[in-house]
C-alpha cells in the first residue's frame, strides 16, 4: 500500500514547513498551476482548488484524477488513468478518482459541452490527460530538485516517489510544501512520450473502479443517501406526453410513511419515507390526464405511414451518379423495405436522481452523461444562475445513451419534486416507468432499391430513410440537421458524408442516392441509443447489400472487400476478418455465416457470425468474430469488453427488441416482454484489434450495429429466408431460449 | 418494529411488513450493494442469500424472513483486523482477475448467485453455470467473463 520511507533530511525539511497540514496541489493543462501562485487557496476547500485541474496530489500521497468523462461501464476512467500514468509515475494503489465538477474547463474538447457520448472520450482525453500527467511529473521533479539541491536531470521516479541518485526517495505528497514555498509552476509546455516508448498505454489494464464493483461499495445514483432524504415515485401517464388535469391522493396520503403527493410536469409524485412506500402509494392515486390527442397513435399506424412515405421523394441527402436513371433503365431492380421498431434502453439501473433545493442553491446527485446541459435546464427551471446548481456525478448502471437527456427529464423530475421540500428527495423510476418512459431509438423504415452491373456488382443504390428525427427542434438542430436532414437518420449510408460526424460508408457504388423523411415527432421522444442512427441504417444497408451480393452471385465478404477496396483501413479489417473468421471454410447443413461492416466515429469494424438454425426457426449464434481498427489501442482489455458488450446489446435488440404503442400506450413494461439477452444466449465473441499508430478512436458503440445485419445475413445463408422486419422473433427466427 | 438478521447483525426497522427485503436493505439499513432492477424477480440484480440460499430480495417481504439469516454482497469480503488488503471471497477475486464488471450494477446479484452455486456445486460445468445464471440479467455483455470467473473461482476454491 503506501510507500513509507525514512529520509532524515526530508523530515527536517518538513518540520520547517508550516504548510504541511493543508490541502492539495492541483495541476491542470489549461491554466498551468494557478494554485501555486495563490498559497491562500490552499486554505480553501478541496472544491475551490479543483477549478482548473485534472490531477490532485494530497499530502497523504494519494493522486486523485478529476474525471471529465462519465463512467458507465465504458472503461473511460481506466483509460484516462492510464494516460496520466504514462507520463506521471503513479502508485496505482494510491490512485483515486473523482467526477470533475460542471465547469467549462472540464467540457469535452470535442463537443464543447460536459458530455460523454459519441464514442469519442478516449480520443478527446488522449492529449489532455497525458499532458496533465507530464506537467505534474515535471513539477514534482523540479520540487525534488530544490528539496535535495540536486539537478532535476539527475532524478528519477518510481511509483509515487522521486528518487535521488544516491537512492533516497521522497513521496510526492511530501513535496507539496516545497512547491508552495517556492511557488513552483509546472512548465508551460511539455514533451509527451512517443508511442514507441509507451509502457502503460497499449497494455491491458483492469478496471480502475473494478474492486468497488465486486464489493457492493460502488455508488451509483440510486445508492446516494443524504441526511433526512425521502423517496419519491412518480405516477406517469399511460400516454406519454399527457398532462395532469387533476388527481386524488386521499388513499395514498392515509398510508403510513407517506408524506405528500403533488403534481409535477411528468405526472404526480408521491413522497414517502422509503421507496417501497412511495411506489405502493403511487399505485392508489387516481389521475385524470389530458393526452392532447396522442391517445390515438400506434406503431402500426406509424409503420403504414412510413411505408407510404418511403415511396415518395424525400429530402436529398446524397445523389452520386444517377441512381434514378440507372435503376429506371435496369432490366432488374431489386427492392426491399426494412423496418426497425422503437427500442428502449433498459439500463440495469433504472433512471433516478436525488435533489435538494434550497432558496438559493440546488444540489443534485445523479448518474448523467450530460451535466452541462442538465445544469442549464435545472437552473432555468428554478430561475437560478448556473452556479447555483451543483451536480455530483455518480457511477452509472449503464446508459446506452439514455442518460444523455437533451431535456434532462429524469433530473428535472427530482428537482421539481424537491422544490418546496426542506429535505433531499430521491426519485427512482420503476422498471415499468423506465420501459414506458418514452425515450426510444426511433422506429425506422428504409426502402432500398438497387441494380447490378453486368458483372453482378451493385451499380445503383437508392435508399429512402423514414423515421422521426432525433435532433430536429433540439439545441443540436443547427449542427446535426443539414438542409432539413438529420444526419443520424442516414448515418453511415453516405459516400460523401456531411455534418459534424462525417463518417460514411466505406463502400463505393457508382450511382448512390439517399433520401430522408422526417415524419412528425409525436408520441415519443426519439433518443440516441448506443450507435444511434447506425442501429437502423446499418441493418438496412448491410442486409440489402447482402441481397445484392446474392443476386449478383458474389460472396458477401468478397463483395464488401470489392466495394471497400479504396478504403485502406476497412480493406485491412475485412481481409483480417476473412482469416480470423475462417470465412472460406465449409459449413454443415443448418448452419450459416453472415458478415457486416461499418464505420462508426472513424473506427472501421466488421463482424462475421456463425449461426445454427433448426427447422422451426430456432437458432443459436455460435460464434462472433470481430475485427476493429480503433487507431492506437489504449487498453486492449477494455476494448474487448466494449466489443463484447456492443455485440450483446445489438444481438439482444435484433432478436427481441421492440417497443409497441397501441392507442398511444406503450405495451411493454418489464423484462418479461422487453426481453434481455440471457446468460446462456451470449455467443462467444472473439475480438481482433488492428495494430495501429493512428490516433485512438472509439469502440463504445461500434460493435452494436454489425451484429444485427450479420445475424440476419447468416440466417439467410443458412435457410434462404430473408428477414426484413425486426425483431427476428416476430418474423420466424427465435433465438434459442 | 420489525426484526431482521443481516450480515451477522440484528436490526430493528420501522417499516411496513409487506416491504420487500430489497427496500429494507437499501432504504432502512443503507446496504446499497443489493440493487433494484425490475422489482418482479426477472433480473436477479437484487439477489441475496437467505439462510444460504440465493433469493430475490425484491420479491420477498420482510415479514416472510422471520429469523432467517440474510447475507448481502457487503458481507462477502472481510477485512481481518490490521490487514491492509481486502480479503476477497474467491468469487470476488475471480471477478477481479477476469475484469468482469463493466457498469457493475448487476454484479452484486451475479456474484451472490455464483457464490450460492459454488457453495452447492464446487465444480460446476458450463451447463450448471448456464442454469444457475440464466435468471441474472446483464445489459453490458459481461456473461462471457462471468462464466470464466465462476470457473476460476471454482478452481481456486478446490485448490487447483
Short mmCIF file of N, CA and C in Angstrom, two decimals, chain A residues 587-678:
data_model
loop_
_atom_site.label_atom_id
_atom_site.label_comp_id
_atom_site.label_asym_id
_atom_site.label_seq_id
_atom_site.Cartn_x
_atom_site.Cartn_y
_atom_site.Cartn_z
N UNK A 587 -19.39 -25.02 -44.21
CA UNK A 587 -20.24 -25.19 -43.03
C UNK A 587 -21.19 -26.36 -43.26
N UNK A 588 -21.57 -27.00 -42.18
CA UNK A 588 -22.52 -28.12 -42.30
C UNK A 588 -23.94 -27.58 -42.51
N UNK A 589 -24.83 -28.48 -42.89
CA UNK A 589 -26.23 -28.09 -43.14
C UNK A 589 -26.84 -27.52 -41.86
N UNK A 590 -27.72 -26.57 -42.04
CA UNK A 590 -28.37 -25.96 -40.87
C UNK A 590 -27.54 -24.87 -40.23
N UNK A 591 -26.37 -24.67 -40.79
CA UNK A 591 -25.55 -23.59 -40.25
C UNK A 591 -25.38 -22.51 -41.31
N UNK A 592 -25.10 -21.30 -40.86
CA UNK A 592 -24.94 -20.20 -41.80
C UNK A 592 -23.95 -19.19 -41.28
N UNK A 593 -23.44 -18.44 -42.25
CA UNK A 593 -22.45 -17.43 -41.91
C UNK A 593 -22.92 -16.09 -42.45
N UNK A 594 -22.68 -15.04 -41.69
CA UNK A 594 -23.07 -13.71 -42.16
C UNK A 594 -22.03 -12.69 -41.77
N UNK A 595 -22.00 -11.62 -42.52
CA UNK A 595 -21.00 -10.59 -42.26
C UNK A 595 -21.66 -9.22 -42.35
N UNK A 596 -21.09 -8.27 -41.66
CA UNK A 596 -21.48 -6.87 -41.81
C UNK A 596 -20.30 -6.01 -41.39
N UNK A 597 -20.24 -4.83 -41.97
CA UNK A 597 -19.12 -3.92 -41.69
C UNK A 597 -19.62 -2.49 -41.66
N UNK A 598 -19.09 -1.71 -40.76
CA UNK A 598 -19.49 -0.30 -40.63
C UNK A 598 -18.29 0.53 -40.22
N UNK A 599 -18.43 1.82 -40.45
CA UNK A 599 -17.50 2.78 -39.82
C UNK A 599 -18.34 3.60 -38.87
N UNK A 600 -17.93 3.64 -37.62
CA UNK A 600 -18.63 4.49 -36.66
C UNK A 600 -17.61 5.35 -35.96
N UNK A 601 -17.82 6.64 -36.02
CA UNK A 601 -16.92 7.57 -35.35
C UNK A 601 -15.46 7.21 -35.66
N UNK A 602 -15.18 7.15 -36.94
CA UNK A 602 -13.85 6.92 -37.51
C UNK A 602 -13.45 5.44 -37.53
N UNK A 603 -13.80 4.68 -36.50
CA UNK A 603 -13.29 3.30 -36.41
C UNK A 603 -14.02 2.35 -37.34
N UNK A 604 -13.31 1.72 -38.27
CA UNK A 604 -13.94 0.65 -39.06
C UNK A 604 -14.05 -0.62 -38.23
N UNK A 605 -15.16 -1.29 -38.39
CA UNK A 605 -15.40 -2.53 -37.64
C UNK A 605 -16.16 -3.50 -38.53
N UNK A 606 -15.83 -4.76 -38.42
CA UNK A 606 -16.55 -5.78 -39.19
C UNK A 606 -16.72 -7.01 -38.31
N UNK A 607 -17.84 -7.67 -38.51
CA UNK A 607 -18.12 -8.88 -37.74
C UNK A 607 -18.58 -9.98 -38.67
N UNK A 608 -18.16 -11.19 -38.35
CA UNK A 608 -18.67 -12.38 -39.02
C UNK A 608 -19.27 -13.27 -37.96
N UNK A 609 -20.44 -13.80 -38.24
CA UNK A 609 -21.09 -14.66 -37.26
C UNK A 609 -21.42 -16.01 -37.88
N UNK A 610 -21.50 -16.99 -37.02
CA UNK A 610 -21.97 -18.31 -37.43
C UNK A 610 -23.21 -18.64 -36.62
N UNK A 611 -24.25 -19.08 -37.31
CA UNK A 611 -25.49 -19.46 -36.63
C UNK A 611 -25.83 -20.90 -36.96
N UNK A 612 -26.58 -21.51 -36.05
CA UNK A 612 -27.18 -22.81 -36.32
C UNK A 612 -28.68 -22.63 -36.23
N UNK A 613 -29.39 -23.13 -37.22
CA UNK A 613 -30.84 -22.94 -37.26
C UNK A 613 -31.52 -24.30 -37.34
N UNK A 614 -32.53 -24.51 -36.49
CA UNK A 614 -33.31 -25.75 -36.65
C UNK A 614 -34.51 -25.47 -37.54
N UNK A 615 -35.20 -26.55 -37.87
CA UNK A 615 -36.30 -26.47 -38.83
C UNK A 615 -37.39 -25.49 -38.43
N UNK A 616 -37.60 -25.33 -37.13
CA UNK A 616 -38.68 -24.43 -36.70
C UNK A 616 -38.22 -22.98 -36.58
N UNK A 617 -37.00 -22.70 -37.02
CA UNK A 617 -36.51 -21.32 -36.99
C UNK A 617 -35.80 -20.95 -35.70
N UNK A 618 -35.73 -21.89 -34.77
CA UNK A 618 -34.95 -21.61 -33.55
C UNK A 618 -33.47 -21.60 -33.91
N UNK A 619 -32.79 -20.60 -33.43
CA UNK A 619 -31.37 -20.51 -33.80
C UNK A 619 -30.49 -20.17 -32.61
N UNK A 620 -29.23 -20.49 -32.78
CA UNK A 620 -28.22 -20.05 -31.83
C UNK A 620 -27.15 -19.29 -32.59
N UNK A 621 -26.53 -18.34 -31.94
CA UNK A 621 -25.37 -17.67 -32.52
C UNK A 621 -24.16 -18.36 -31.90
N UNK A 622 -23.43 -19.08 -32.72
CA UNK A 622 -22.38 -19.94 -32.18
C UNK A 622 -21.08 -19.19 -31.96
N UNK A 623 -20.84 -18.23 -32.82
CA UNK A 623 -19.57 -17.53 -32.69
C UNK A 623 -19.67 -16.17 -33.38
N UNK A 624 -19.03 -15.21 -32.78
CA UNK A 624 -18.93 -13.89 -33.40
C UNK A 624 -17.45 -13.55 -33.46
N UNK A 625 -16.98 -13.26 -34.64
CA UNK A 625 -15.59 -12.80 -34.77
C UNK A 625 -15.65 -11.34 -35.19
N UNK A 626 -14.94 -10.53 -34.44
CA UNK A 626 -14.99 -9.09 -34.68
C UNK A 626 -13.58 -8.56 -34.92
N UNK A 627 -13.43 -7.78 -35.96
CA UNK A 627 -12.17 -7.10 -36.19
C UNK A 627 -12.45 -5.60 -36.16
N UNK A 628 -11.66 -4.88 -35.40
CA UNK A 628 -11.87 -3.43 -35.29
C UNK A 628 -10.53 -2.71 -35.46
N UNK A 629 -10.61 -1.58 -36.11
CA UNK A 629 -9.46 -0.69 -36.19
C UNK A 629 -9.85 0.60 -35.47
N UNK A 630 -9.39 0.72 -34.24
CA UNK A 630 -9.74 1.91 -33.45
C UNK A 630 -8.50 2.77 -33.25
N UNK A 631 -7.62 2.76 -34.26
CA UNK A 631 -6.38 3.50 -34.09
C UNK A 631 -5.54 2.85 -33.02
N UNK A 632 -4.73 3.64 -32.34
CA UNK A 632 -3.91 3.10 -31.26
C UNK A 632 -4.83 2.53 -30.18
N UNK A 633 -4.61 1.28 -29.81
CA UNK A 633 -5.49 0.61 -28.85
C UNK A 633 -5.01 0.92 -27.44
N UNK A 634 -5.65 1.86 -26.79
CA UNK A 634 -5.20 2.34 -25.48
C UNK A 634 -5.23 1.22 -24.43
N UNK A 635 -6.36 0.53 -24.36
CA UNK A 635 -6.50 -0.56 -23.37
C UNK A 635 -7.18 -1.75 -24.04
N UNK A 636 -6.40 -2.70 -24.54
CA UNK A 636 -6.99 -3.83 -25.27
C UNK A 636 -8.06 -4.58 -24.47
N UNK A 637 -7.85 -4.70 -23.16
CA UNK A 637 -8.84 -5.41 -22.34
C UNK A 637 -10.17 -4.64 -22.32
N UNK A 638 -10.07 -3.35 -22.22
CA UNK A 638 -11.28 -2.53 -22.24
C UNK A 638 -11.97 -2.56 -23.59
N UNK A 639 -11.19 -2.60 -24.63
CA UNK A 639 -11.75 -2.66 -25.98
C UNK A 639 -12.52 -3.97 -26.16
N UNK A 640 -11.90 -5.04 -25.70
CA UNK A 640 -12.57 -6.34 -25.79
C UNK A 640 -13.92 -6.30 -25.07
N UNK A 641 -13.94 -5.70 -23.89
CA UNK A 641 -15.18 -5.62 -23.12
C UNK A 641 -16.24 -4.81 -23.87
N UNK A 642 -15.82 -3.70 -24.46
CA UNK A 642 -16.78 -2.87 -25.18
C UNK A 642 -17.34 -3.59 -26.40
N UNK A 643 -16.48 -4.35 -27.06
CA UNK A 643 -16.94 -5.08 -28.24
C UNK A 643 -17.93 -6.18 -27.80
N UNK A 644 -17.58 -6.90 -26.76
CA UNK A 644 -18.49 -7.94 -26.28
C UNK A 644 -19.84 -7.33 -25.87
N UNK A 645 -19.76 -6.19 -25.21
CA UNK A 645 -20.98 -5.53 -24.77
C UNK A 645 -21.82 -5.03 -25.93
N UNK A 646 -21.15 -4.46 -26.91
CA UNK A 646 -21.87 -3.97 -28.08
C UNK A 646 -22.55 -5.11 -28.82
N UNK A 647 -21.83 -6.21 -28.96
CA UNK A 647 -22.40 -7.37 -29.63
C UNK A 647 -23.64 -7.85 -28.88
N UNK A 648 -23.53 -7.91 -27.56
CA UNK A 648 -24.66 -8.41 -26.78
C UNK A 648 -25.89 -7.52 -26.94
N UNK A 649 -25.68 -6.23 -26.83
CA UNK A 649 -26.83 -5.32 -26.89
C UNK A 649 -27.46 -5.35 -28.29
N UNK A 650 -26.61 -5.40 -29.31
CA UNK A 650 -27.13 -5.44 -30.68
C UNK A 650 -27.85 -6.74 -30.97
N UNK A 651 -27.30 -7.84 -30.48
CA UNK A 651 -27.95 -9.14 -30.68
C UNK A 651 -29.28 -9.19 -29.93
N UNK A 652 -29.26 -8.67 -28.72
CA UNK A 652 -30.47 -8.61 -27.92
C UNK A 652 -31.59 -7.88 -28.68
N UNK A 653 -31.22 -6.74 -29.24
CA UNK A 653 -32.22 -5.92 -29.92
C UNK A 653 -32.75 -6.61 -31.18
N UNK A 654 -31.85 -7.18 -31.96
CA UNK A 654 -32.32 -7.77 -33.22
C UNK A 654 -33.12 -9.04 -32.94
N UNK A 655 -32.82 -9.70 -31.85
CA UNK A 655 -33.55 -10.93 -31.53
C UNK A 655 -34.93 -10.63 -30.97
N UNK A 656 -35.01 -9.70 -30.04
CA UNK A 656 -36.26 -9.48 -29.29
C UNK A 656 -36.77 -8.04 -29.25
N UNK A 657 -35.91 -7.08 -29.49
CA UNK A 657 -36.20 -5.72 -29.07
C UNK A 657 -37.32 -5.05 -29.85
N UNK A 658 -38.35 -4.61 -29.17
CA UNK A 658 -39.39 -3.80 -29.80
C UNK A 658 -40.25 -3.15 -28.73
N UNK A 659 -40.51 -1.89 -28.94
CA UNK A 659 -41.49 -1.17 -28.14
C UNK A 659 -42.67 -0.88 -29.06
N UNK A 660 -43.83 -1.33 -28.66
CA UNK A 660 -45.04 -1.11 -29.47
C UNK A 660 -45.96 -0.14 -28.75
N UNK A 661 -46.65 0.64 -29.54
CA UNK A 661 -47.61 1.57 -28.98
C UNK A 661 -48.98 1.26 -29.57
N UNK A 662 -49.98 1.14 -28.72
CA UNK A 662 -51.37 0.96 -29.16
C UNK A 662 -52.19 1.99 -28.41
N UNK A 663 -53.02 2.73 -29.13
CA UNK A 663 -53.80 3.81 -28.50
C UNK A 663 -52.89 4.73 -27.67
N UNK A 664 -51.73 5.00 -28.20
CA UNK A 664 -50.81 5.92 -27.54
C UNK A 664 -50.08 5.31 -26.35
N UNK A 665 -50.36 4.04 -26.02
CA UNK A 665 -49.79 3.46 -24.81
C UNK A 665 -48.75 2.39 -25.16
N UNK A 666 -47.61 2.51 -24.52
CA UNK A 666 -46.56 1.51 -24.73
C UNK A 666 -47.01 0.18 -24.12
N UNK A 667 -46.86 -0.88 -24.89
CA UNK A 667 -47.37 -2.19 -24.48
C UNK A 667 -46.39 -2.95 -23.58
N UNK A 668 -45.10 -2.69 -23.74
CA UNK A 668 -44.13 -3.43 -22.95
C UNK A 668 -43.97 -2.76 -21.57
N UNK A 669 -43.50 -3.52 -20.61
CA UNK A 669 -43.41 -2.93 -19.28
C UNK A 669 -42.23 -3.41 -18.44
N UNK A 670 -41.77 -4.62 -18.67
CA UNK A 670 -40.70 -5.12 -17.80
C UNK A 670 -39.93 -6.17 -18.60
N UNK A 671 -39.03 -6.89 -17.95
CA UNK A 671 -38.16 -7.80 -18.68
C UNK A 671 -38.86 -9.06 -19.19
N UNK A 672 -40.14 -9.24 -18.86
CA UNK A 672 -40.84 -10.40 -19.44
C UNK A 672 -41.27 -10.12 -20.87
N UNK A 673 -41.57 -8.85 -21.16
CA UNK A 673 -42.00 -8.54 -22.53
C UNK A 673 -41.05 -7.58 -23.24
N UNK A 674 -40.06 -7.10 -22.56
CA UNK A 674 -38.94 -6.42 -23.22
C UNK A 674 -37.72 -7.22 -22.80
N UNK A 675 -37.51 -8.30 -23.56
CA UNK A 675 -36.66 -9.38 -23.05
C UNK A 675 -35.18 -9.08 -23.19
N UNK A 676 -34.46 -9.24 -22.10
CA UNK A 676 -33.00 -9.11 -22.19
C UNK A 676 -32.37 -10.41 -22.69
N UNK A 677 -31.22 -10.30 -23.28
CA UNK A 677 -30.46 -11.50 -23.64
C UNK A 677 -30.00 -12.16 -22.36
N UNK A 678 -30.15 -13.47 -22.31
CA UNK A 678 -29.79 -14.20 -21.10
C UNK A 678 -28.40 -14.81 -21.21
#
